[in-house]
CSV table of C-alpha atoms in Angstrom, one decimal:
chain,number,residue,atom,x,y,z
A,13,UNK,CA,-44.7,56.4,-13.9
A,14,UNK,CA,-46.4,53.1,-14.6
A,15,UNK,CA,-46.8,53.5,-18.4
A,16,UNK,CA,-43.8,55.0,-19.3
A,17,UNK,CA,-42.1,51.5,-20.5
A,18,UNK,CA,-44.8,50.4,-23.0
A,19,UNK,CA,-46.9,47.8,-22.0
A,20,UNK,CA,-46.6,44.3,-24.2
A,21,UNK,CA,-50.7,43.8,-23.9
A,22,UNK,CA,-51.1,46.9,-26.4
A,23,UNK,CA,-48.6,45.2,-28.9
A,24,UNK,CA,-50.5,42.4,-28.8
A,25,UNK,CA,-53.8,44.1,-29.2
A,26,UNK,CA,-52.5,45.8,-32.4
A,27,UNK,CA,-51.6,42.9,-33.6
A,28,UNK,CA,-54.9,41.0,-33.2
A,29,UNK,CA,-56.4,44.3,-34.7
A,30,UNK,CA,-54.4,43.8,-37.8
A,31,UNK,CA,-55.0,40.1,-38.5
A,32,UNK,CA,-58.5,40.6,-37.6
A,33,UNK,CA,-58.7,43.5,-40.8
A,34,UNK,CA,-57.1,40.5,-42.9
A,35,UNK,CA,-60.4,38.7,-42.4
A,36,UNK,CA,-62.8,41.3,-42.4
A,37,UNK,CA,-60.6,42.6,-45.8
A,38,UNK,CA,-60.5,39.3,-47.5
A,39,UNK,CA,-64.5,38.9,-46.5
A,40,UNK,CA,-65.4,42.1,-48.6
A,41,UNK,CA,-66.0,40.4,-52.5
A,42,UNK,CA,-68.2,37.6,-50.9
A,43,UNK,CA,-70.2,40.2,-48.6
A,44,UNK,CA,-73.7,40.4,-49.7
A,45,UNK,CA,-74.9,44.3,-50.3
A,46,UNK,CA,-72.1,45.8,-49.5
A,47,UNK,CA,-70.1,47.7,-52.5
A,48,UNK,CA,-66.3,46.5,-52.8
A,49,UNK,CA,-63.8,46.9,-55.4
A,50,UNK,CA,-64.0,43.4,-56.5
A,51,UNK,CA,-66.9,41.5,-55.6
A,52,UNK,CA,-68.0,37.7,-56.5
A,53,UNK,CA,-70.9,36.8,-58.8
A,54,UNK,CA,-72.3,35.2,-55.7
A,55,UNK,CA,-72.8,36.8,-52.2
A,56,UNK,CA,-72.8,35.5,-49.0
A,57,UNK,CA,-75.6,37.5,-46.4
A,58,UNK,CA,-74.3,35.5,-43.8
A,59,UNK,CA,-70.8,36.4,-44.4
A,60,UNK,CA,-71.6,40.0,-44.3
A,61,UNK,CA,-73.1,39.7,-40.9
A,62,UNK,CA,-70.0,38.5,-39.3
A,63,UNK,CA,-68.0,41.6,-41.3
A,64,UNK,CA,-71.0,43.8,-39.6
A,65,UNK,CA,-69.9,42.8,-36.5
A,66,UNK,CA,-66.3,43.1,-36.6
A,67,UNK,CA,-66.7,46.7,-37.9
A,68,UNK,CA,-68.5,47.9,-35.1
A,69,UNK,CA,-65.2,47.4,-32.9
A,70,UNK,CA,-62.4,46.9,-35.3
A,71,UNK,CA,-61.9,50.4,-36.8
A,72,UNK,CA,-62.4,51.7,-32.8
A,73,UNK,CA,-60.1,49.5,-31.2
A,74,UNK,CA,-57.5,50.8,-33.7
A,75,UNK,CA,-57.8,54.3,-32.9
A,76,UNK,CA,-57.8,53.2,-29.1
A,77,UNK,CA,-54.7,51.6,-29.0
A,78,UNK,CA,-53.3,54.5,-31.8
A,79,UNK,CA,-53.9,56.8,-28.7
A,80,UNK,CA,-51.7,54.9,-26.0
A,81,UNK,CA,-48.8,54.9,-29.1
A,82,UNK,CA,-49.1,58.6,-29.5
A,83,UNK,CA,-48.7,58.6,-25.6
A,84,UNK,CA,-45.6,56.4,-25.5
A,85,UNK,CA,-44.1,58.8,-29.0
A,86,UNK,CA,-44.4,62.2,-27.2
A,87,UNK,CA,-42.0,61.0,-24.1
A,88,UNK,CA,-39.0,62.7,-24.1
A,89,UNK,CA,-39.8,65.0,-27.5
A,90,UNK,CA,-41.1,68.0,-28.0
A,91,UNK,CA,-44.3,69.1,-29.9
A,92,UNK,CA,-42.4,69.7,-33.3
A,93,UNK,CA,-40.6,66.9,-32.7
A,94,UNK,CA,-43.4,64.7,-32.1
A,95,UNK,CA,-44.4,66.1,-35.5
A,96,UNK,CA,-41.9,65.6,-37.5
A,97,UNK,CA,-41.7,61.7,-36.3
A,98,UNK,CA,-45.5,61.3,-37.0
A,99,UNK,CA,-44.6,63.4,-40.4
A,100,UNK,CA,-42.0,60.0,-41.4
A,101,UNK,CA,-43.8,57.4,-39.9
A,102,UNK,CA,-47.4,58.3,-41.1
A,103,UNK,CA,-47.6,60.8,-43.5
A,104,UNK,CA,-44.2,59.4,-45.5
A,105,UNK,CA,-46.3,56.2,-45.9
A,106,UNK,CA,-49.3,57.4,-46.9
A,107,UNK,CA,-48.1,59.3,-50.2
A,108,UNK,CA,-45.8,55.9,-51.0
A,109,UNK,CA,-49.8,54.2,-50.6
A,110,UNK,CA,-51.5,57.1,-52.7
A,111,UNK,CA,-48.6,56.9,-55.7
A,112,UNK,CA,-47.9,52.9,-55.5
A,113,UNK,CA,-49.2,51.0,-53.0
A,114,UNK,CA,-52.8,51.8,-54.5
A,115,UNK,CA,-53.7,52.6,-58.2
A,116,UNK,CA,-52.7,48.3,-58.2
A,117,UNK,CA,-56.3,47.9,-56.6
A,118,UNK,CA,-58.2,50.9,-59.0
A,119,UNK,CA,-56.5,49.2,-61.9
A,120,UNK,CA,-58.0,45.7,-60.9
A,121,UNK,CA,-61.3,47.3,-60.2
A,122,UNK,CA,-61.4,49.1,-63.9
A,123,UNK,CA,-60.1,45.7,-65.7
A,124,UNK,CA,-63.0,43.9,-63.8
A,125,UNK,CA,-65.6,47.2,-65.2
A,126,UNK,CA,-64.5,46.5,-68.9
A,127,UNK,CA,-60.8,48.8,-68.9
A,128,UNK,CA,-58.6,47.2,-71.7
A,129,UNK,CA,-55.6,48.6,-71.3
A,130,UNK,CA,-52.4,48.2,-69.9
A,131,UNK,CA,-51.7,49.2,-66.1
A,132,UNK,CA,-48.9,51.5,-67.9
A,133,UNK,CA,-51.4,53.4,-69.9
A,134,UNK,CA,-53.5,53.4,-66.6
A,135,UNK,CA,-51.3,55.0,-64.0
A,136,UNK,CA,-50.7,58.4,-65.6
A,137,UNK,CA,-54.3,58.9,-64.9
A,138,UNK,CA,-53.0,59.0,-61.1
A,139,UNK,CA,-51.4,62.1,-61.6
A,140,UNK,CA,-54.9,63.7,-62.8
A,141,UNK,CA,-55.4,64.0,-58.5
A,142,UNK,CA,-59.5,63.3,-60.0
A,143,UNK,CA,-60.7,61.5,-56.7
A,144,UNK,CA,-61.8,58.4,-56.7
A,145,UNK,CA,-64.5,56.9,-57.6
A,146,UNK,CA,-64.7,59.4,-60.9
A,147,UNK,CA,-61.0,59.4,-61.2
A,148,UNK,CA,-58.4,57.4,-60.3
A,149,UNK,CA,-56.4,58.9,-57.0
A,150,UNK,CA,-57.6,57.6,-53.5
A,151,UNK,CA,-56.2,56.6,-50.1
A,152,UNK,CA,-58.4,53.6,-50.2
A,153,UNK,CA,-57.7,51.6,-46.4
A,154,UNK,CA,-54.9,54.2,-46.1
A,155,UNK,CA,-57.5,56.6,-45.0
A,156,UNK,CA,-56.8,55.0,-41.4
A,157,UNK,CA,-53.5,56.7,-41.9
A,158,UNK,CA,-54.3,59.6,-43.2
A,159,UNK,CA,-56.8,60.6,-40.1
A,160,UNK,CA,-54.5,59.2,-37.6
A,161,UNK,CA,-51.8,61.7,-38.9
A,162,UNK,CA,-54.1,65.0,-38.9
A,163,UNK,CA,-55.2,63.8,-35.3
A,164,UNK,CA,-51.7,63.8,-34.2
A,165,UNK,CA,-50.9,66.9,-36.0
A,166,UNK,CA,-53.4,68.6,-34.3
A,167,UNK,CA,-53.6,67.1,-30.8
A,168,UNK,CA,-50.0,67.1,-30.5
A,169,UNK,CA,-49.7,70.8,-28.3
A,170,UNK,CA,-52.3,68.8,-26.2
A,171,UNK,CA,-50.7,65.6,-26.0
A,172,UNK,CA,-47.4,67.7,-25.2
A,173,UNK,CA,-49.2,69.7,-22.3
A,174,UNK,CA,-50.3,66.3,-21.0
A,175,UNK,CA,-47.7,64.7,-20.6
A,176,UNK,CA,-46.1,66.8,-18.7
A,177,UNK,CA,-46.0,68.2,-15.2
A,178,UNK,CA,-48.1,71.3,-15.9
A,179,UNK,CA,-50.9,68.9,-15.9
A,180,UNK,CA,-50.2,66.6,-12.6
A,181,UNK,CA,-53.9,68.5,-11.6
A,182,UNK,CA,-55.4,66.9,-14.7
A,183,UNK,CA,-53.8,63.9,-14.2
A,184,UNK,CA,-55.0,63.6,-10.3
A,185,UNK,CA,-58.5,64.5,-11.4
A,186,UNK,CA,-58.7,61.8,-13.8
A,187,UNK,CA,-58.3,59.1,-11.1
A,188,UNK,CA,-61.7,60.0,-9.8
A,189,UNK,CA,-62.5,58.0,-12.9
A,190,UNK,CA,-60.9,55.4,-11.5
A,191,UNK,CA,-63.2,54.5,-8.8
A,192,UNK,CA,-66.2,52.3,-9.4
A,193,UNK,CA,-67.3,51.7,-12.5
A,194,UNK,CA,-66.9,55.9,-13.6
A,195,UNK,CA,-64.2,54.9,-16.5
A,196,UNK,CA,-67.3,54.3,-18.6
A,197,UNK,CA,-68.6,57.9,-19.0
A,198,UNK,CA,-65.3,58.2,-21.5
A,199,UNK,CA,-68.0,56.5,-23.7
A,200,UNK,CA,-70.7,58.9,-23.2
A,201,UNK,CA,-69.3,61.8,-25.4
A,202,UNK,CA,-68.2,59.0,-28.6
A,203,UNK,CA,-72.1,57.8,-28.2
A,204,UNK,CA,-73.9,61.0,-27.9
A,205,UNK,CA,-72.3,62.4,-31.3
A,206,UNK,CA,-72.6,58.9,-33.5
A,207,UNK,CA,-76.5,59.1,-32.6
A,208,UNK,CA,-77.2,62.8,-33.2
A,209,UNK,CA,-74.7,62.8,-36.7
A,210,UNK,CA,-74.8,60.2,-38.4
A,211,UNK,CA,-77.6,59.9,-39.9
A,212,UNK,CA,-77.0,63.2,-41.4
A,213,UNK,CA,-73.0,62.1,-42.1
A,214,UNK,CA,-72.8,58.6,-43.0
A,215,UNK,CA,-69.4,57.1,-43.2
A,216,UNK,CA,-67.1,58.1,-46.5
A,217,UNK,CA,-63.5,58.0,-44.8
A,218,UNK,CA,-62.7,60.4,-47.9
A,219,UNK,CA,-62.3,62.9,-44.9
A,220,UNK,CA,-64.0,66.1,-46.4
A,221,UNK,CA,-67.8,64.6,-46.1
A,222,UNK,CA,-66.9,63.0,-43.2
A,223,UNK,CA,-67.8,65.1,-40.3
A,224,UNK,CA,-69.4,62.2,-38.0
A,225,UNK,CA,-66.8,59.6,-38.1
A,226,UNK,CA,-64.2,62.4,-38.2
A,227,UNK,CA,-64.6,62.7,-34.7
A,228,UNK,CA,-66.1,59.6,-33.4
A,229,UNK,CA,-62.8,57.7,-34.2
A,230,UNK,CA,-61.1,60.7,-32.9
A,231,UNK,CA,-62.9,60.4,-29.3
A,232,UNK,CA,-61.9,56.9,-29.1
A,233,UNK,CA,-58.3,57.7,-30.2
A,234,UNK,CA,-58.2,60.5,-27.2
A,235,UNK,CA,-59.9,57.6,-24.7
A,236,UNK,CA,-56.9,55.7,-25.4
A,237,UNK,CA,-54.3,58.5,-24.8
A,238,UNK,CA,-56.5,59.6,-21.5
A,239,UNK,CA,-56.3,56.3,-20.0
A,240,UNK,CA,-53.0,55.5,-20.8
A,241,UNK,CA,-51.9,58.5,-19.1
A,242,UNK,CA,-53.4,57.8,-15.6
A,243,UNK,CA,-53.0,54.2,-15.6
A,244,UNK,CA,-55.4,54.1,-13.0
A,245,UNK,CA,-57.8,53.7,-16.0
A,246,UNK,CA,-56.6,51.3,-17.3
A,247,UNK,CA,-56.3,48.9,-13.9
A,248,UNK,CA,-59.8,49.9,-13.9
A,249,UNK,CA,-60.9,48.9,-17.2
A,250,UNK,CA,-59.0,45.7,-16.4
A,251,UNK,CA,-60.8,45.2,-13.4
A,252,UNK,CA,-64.6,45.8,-14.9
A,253,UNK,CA,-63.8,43.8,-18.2
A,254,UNK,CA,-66.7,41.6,-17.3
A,255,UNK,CA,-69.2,44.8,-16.8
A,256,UNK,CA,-67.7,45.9,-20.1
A,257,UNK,CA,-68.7,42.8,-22.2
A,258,UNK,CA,-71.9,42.6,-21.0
A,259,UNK,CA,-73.0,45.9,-22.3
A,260,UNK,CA,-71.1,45.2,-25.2
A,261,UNK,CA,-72.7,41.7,-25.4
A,262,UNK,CA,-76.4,42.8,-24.5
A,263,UNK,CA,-76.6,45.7,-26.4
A,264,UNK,CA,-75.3,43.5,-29.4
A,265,UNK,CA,-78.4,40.7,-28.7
A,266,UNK,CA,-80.3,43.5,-28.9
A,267,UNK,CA,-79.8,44.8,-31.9
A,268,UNK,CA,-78.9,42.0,-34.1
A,269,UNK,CA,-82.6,40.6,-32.9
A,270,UNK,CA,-84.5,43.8,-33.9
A,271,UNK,CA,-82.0,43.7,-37.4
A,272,UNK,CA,-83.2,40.5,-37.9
A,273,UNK,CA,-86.4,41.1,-37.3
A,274,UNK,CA,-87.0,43.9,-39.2
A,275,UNK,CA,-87.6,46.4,-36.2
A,276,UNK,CA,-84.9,49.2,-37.1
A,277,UNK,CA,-86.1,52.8,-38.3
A,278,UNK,CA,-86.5,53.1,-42.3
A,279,UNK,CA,-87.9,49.3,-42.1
A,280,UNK,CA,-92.0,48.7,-42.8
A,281,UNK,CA,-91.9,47.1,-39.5
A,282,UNK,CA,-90.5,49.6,-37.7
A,283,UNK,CA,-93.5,50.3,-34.5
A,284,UNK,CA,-92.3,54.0,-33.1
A,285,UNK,CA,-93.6,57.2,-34.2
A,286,UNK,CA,-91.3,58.8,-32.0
A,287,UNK,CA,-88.1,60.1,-33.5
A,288,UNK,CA,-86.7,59.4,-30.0
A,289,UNK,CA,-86.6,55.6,-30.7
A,290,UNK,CA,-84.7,55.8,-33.4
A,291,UNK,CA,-82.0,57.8,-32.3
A,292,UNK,CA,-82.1,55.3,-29.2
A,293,UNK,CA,-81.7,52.4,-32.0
A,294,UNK,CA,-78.9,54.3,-33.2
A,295,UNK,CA,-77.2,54.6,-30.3
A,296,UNK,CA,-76.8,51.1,-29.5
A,297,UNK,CA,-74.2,50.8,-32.6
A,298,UNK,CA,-71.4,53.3,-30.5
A,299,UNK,CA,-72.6,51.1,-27.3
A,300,UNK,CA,-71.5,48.0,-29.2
A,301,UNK,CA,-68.3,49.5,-30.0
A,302,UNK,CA,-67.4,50.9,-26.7
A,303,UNK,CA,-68.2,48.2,-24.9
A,304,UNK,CA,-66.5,45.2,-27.0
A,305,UNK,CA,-63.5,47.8,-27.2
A,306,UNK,CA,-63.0,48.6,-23.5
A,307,UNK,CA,-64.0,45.1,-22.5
A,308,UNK,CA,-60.9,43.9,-25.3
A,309,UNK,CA,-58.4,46.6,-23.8
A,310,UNK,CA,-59.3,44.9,-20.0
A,311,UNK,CA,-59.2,41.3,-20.8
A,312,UNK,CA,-56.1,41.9,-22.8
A,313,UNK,CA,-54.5,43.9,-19.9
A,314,UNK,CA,-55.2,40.9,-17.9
A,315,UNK,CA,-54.5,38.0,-20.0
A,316,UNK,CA,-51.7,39.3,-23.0
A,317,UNK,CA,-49.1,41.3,-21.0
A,318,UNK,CA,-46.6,39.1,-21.5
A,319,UNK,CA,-43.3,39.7,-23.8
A,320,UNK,CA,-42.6,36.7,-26.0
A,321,UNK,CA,-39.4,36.6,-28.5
A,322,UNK,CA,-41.7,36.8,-31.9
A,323,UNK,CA,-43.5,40.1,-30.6
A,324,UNK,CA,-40.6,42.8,-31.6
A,325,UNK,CA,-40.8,40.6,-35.0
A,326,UNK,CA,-44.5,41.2,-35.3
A,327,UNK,CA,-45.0,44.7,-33.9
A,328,UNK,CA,-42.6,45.7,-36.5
A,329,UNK,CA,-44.3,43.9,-39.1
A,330,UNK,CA,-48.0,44.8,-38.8
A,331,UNK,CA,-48.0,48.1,-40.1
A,332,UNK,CA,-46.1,47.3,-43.0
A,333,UNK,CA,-48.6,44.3,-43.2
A,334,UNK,CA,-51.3,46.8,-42.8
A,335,UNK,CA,-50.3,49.0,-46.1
A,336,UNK,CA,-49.7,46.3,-48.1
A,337,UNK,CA,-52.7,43.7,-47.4
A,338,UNK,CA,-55.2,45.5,-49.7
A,339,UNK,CA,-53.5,45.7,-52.7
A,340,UNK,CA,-52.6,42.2,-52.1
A,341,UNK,CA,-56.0,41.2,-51.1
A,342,UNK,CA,-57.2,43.0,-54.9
A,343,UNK,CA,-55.2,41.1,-56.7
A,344,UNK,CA,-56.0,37.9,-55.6
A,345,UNK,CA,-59.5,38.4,-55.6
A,346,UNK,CA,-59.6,39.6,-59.3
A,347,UNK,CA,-58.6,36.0,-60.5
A,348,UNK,CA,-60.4,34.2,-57.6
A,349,UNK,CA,-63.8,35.5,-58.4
A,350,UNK,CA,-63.3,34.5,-61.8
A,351,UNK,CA,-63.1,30.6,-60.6
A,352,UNK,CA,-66.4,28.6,-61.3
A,353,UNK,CA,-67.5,25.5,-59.4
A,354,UNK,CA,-66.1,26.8,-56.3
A,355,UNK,CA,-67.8,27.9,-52.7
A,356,UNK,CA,-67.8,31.1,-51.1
A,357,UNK,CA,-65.9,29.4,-48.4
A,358,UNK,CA,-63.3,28.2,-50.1
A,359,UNK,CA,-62.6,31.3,-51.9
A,360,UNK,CA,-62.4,33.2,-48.9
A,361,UNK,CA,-60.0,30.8,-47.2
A,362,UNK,CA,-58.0,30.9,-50.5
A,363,UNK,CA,-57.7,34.5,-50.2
A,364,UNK,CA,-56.9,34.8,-46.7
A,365,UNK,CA,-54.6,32.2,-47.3
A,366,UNK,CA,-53.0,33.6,-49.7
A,367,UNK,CA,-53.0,37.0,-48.8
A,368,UNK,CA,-51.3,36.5,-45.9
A,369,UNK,CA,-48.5,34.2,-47.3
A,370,UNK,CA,-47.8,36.9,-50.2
A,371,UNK,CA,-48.3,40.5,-47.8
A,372,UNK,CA,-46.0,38.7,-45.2
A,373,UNK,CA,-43.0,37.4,-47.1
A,374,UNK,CA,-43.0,40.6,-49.6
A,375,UNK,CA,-42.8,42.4,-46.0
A,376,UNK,CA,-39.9,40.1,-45.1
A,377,UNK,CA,-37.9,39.6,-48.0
A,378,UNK,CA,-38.3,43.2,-49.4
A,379,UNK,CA,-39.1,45.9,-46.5
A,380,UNK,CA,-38.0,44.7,-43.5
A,381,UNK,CA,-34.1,44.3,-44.7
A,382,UNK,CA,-33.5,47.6,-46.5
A,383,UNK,CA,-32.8,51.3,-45.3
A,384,UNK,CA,-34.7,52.6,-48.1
A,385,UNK,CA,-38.0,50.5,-47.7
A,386,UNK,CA,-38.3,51.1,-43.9
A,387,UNK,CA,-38.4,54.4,-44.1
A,388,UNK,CA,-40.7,54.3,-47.0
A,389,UNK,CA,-43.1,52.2,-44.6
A,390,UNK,CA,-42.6,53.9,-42.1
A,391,UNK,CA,-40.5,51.5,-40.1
A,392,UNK,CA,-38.0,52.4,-37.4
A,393,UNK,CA,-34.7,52.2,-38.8
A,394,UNK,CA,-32.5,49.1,-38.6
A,395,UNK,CA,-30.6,48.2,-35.5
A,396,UNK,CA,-27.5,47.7,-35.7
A,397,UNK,CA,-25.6,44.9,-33.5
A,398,UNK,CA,-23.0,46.0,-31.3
A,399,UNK,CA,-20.0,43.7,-31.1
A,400,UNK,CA,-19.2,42.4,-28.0
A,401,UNK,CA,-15.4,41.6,-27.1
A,402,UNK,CA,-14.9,38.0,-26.6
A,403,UNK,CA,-12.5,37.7,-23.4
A,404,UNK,CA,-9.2,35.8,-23.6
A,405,UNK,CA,-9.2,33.8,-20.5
A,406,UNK,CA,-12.7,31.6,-20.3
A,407,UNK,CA,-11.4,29.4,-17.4
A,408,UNK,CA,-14.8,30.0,-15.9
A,409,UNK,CA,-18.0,30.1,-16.7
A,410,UNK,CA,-18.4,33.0,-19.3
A,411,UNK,CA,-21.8,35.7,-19.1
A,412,UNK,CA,-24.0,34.9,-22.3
A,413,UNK,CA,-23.4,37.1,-25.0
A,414,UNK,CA,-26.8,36.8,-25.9
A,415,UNK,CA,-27.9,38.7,-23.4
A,416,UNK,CA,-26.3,41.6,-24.9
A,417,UNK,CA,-27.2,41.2,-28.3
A,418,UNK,CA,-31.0,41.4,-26.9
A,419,UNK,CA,-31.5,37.8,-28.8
């Protein structure tokens, strides 16, 4: 089949989805309204607009392409052992967040609320399990993790069925989708629930009061698995890109004019009586993520798949990068915000800046080379080289070693 070597367009997707949380991260103690754990004395409205927009899609495409690497994890394993590898890779991870990664960031975030003590005399208070915000235990932007891992946990009989030959029928019916411009109703079911839940169920991430999002980024995780697996899909997504970011482009327009204008339900000058408008206002937030993510997966099947020596490097790298950027991000911004005579703009570059020279070399020089740290992050464990037999006689032109060394 098509997709069973993975395809390098995905890699690079993931890690455009990574750096782009960098920025929408490092935006988050400038952003106007929005709570954070450290925030600036002085906000920035239109700063928060541009993190607005890139968390319509950015949280979505994750889950997307999360769906296509569950795909390319269950080849060749069985459920349980699908399992267990999601149990080392994501759920190993996540406690190392929860017990250090972590209480770094709700440590800053008491010292800048008026705690006085020392971040030994803090951390015991981990051990309390009090969730945060009352206490001091939390996945914080680990939650990503943690819902990605009960997904897999319990899709994975699914996935297993899928993938295999008991569902070639499945698998031949899902090419109808193919046709046309069909691939889109995989949006209908992630827009339908957002507008008739959320209101109700507004985002939390703390997973137990967060029935909505629970399974609107679980629909667009299973959209990713789905059209990985007939990769009929995916030629087609490729081929409507265009269709796909002009709905995600119009419906956008659309509403960041009625947001601006103060036409959105709630507002004083919102005109309809009709509860049907609103939920047709709501609705065109899962529009805007469907279409800027399906239109991203198409363009990027078109333009990105292609293999370049740094991307085994970076794939690697951006899920350690990933744990460790918030902490990171924290601490920075504790000191930064502290600064006077200084612009928004410049502090946000500063921590962007900086966040990325610290998250990346402490992933270099003291995850990537170790046994112990890998595993801890979740990382694949180190290849070893083989050595390859130099040959006595060289009287013509040798093969190149590096070839075999897969330099």
């Amino acid at each position: 089949m098509e997709t069973a070597q993975r395809q390098t367009y995905l890699d690079w997707l993931r890690i455009l989805s990574i750096l782009g949380v960098l920025f929408f991260h490092s935006a988050m103690p400038f952003v106007a309204e929005d709570g954070w754990h450290i925030k600036n004395h002085e906000t920035s409205n239109l700063m928060m607009e541009s993190n607005h927009f890139l968390h319509l899609f950015r949280m979505p495409l994750l889950f997307f392409i999360s769906g296509t690497v569950s795909y390319y994890m269950m080849q060749r394993r069985s459920t349980l052992s699908f399992i267990g590898l999601r149990f080392r890779r994501l759920f190993i991870p996540l406690l190392v967040g929860m017990f250090i990664i972590v209480p770094p960031q709700i440590y800053m975030e008491r010292l800048a609320n008026g705690y006085k003590g020392s971040f030994l005399n803090f951390y015991p208070s981990t051990f309390n399990f009090q969730p945060y915000p009352k206490g001091n235990f939390s996945w914080h932007h680990l939650w990503f993790i943690a819902y990605l891992f009960l997904y897999d946990l319990i899709f994975a009989p699914l996935f297993a069925w899928m993938i295999s030959p008991k569902s070639n029928g499945f698998k031949q019916k899902l090419a109808v989708l193919a046709r046309g411009k069909w691939v889109y109703l995989l949006m209908l079911p992630g827009i339908l629930w957002f507008t008739f839940t959320s209101w109700d169920l507004p985002e939390t991430n703390d997973l137990i009061h967060d029935g909505s999002y629970f399974v609107y980024w679980l629909l667009f995780l299973l959209a990713g698995f789905i059209c990985i697996l007939q990769p009929k899909l995916m030629d087609s997504l490729e081929r409507n890109r265009r269709f796909a970011l002009t709905i995600g482009f119009l419906s956008l327009m659309m509403w960041e004019v009625m947001r601006w204008n103060g036409i959105e339900p709630l507002h004083p000058h919102w005109p309809f009586q009709n509860i049907a408008f609103s939920y047709a206002f709501t609705a065109l937030r899962p529009i805007i993520a469907w279409g800027w993510v399906l239109a991203l997966v198409g363009y990027g099947k078109h333009y990105l798949n292609k293999p370049h020596n740094a991307l085994n490097y970076l794939n690697q790298a951006v899920y350690p990068f990933y744990i460790l950027h918030q902490t990171v991000i924290v601490l920075i911004a504790y000191y930064i915000v502290q600064t006077q005579n200084e612009s928004i703009l410049s502090k946000y570059i500063y921590t962007v800046g900086i966040t990325f020279f610290v998250t990346v070399l402490t992933y270099h020089l003291l995850v990537r080379p170790y046994a112990l740290t890998r595993f801890l992050f979740g990382m694949k464990p180190k290849e070893k080289l083989k050595t390859v037999p130099i040959p006595e006689i060289v009287e013509t032109k040798p093969e190149p070693v590096l070839s075999a060394l897969n330099l």
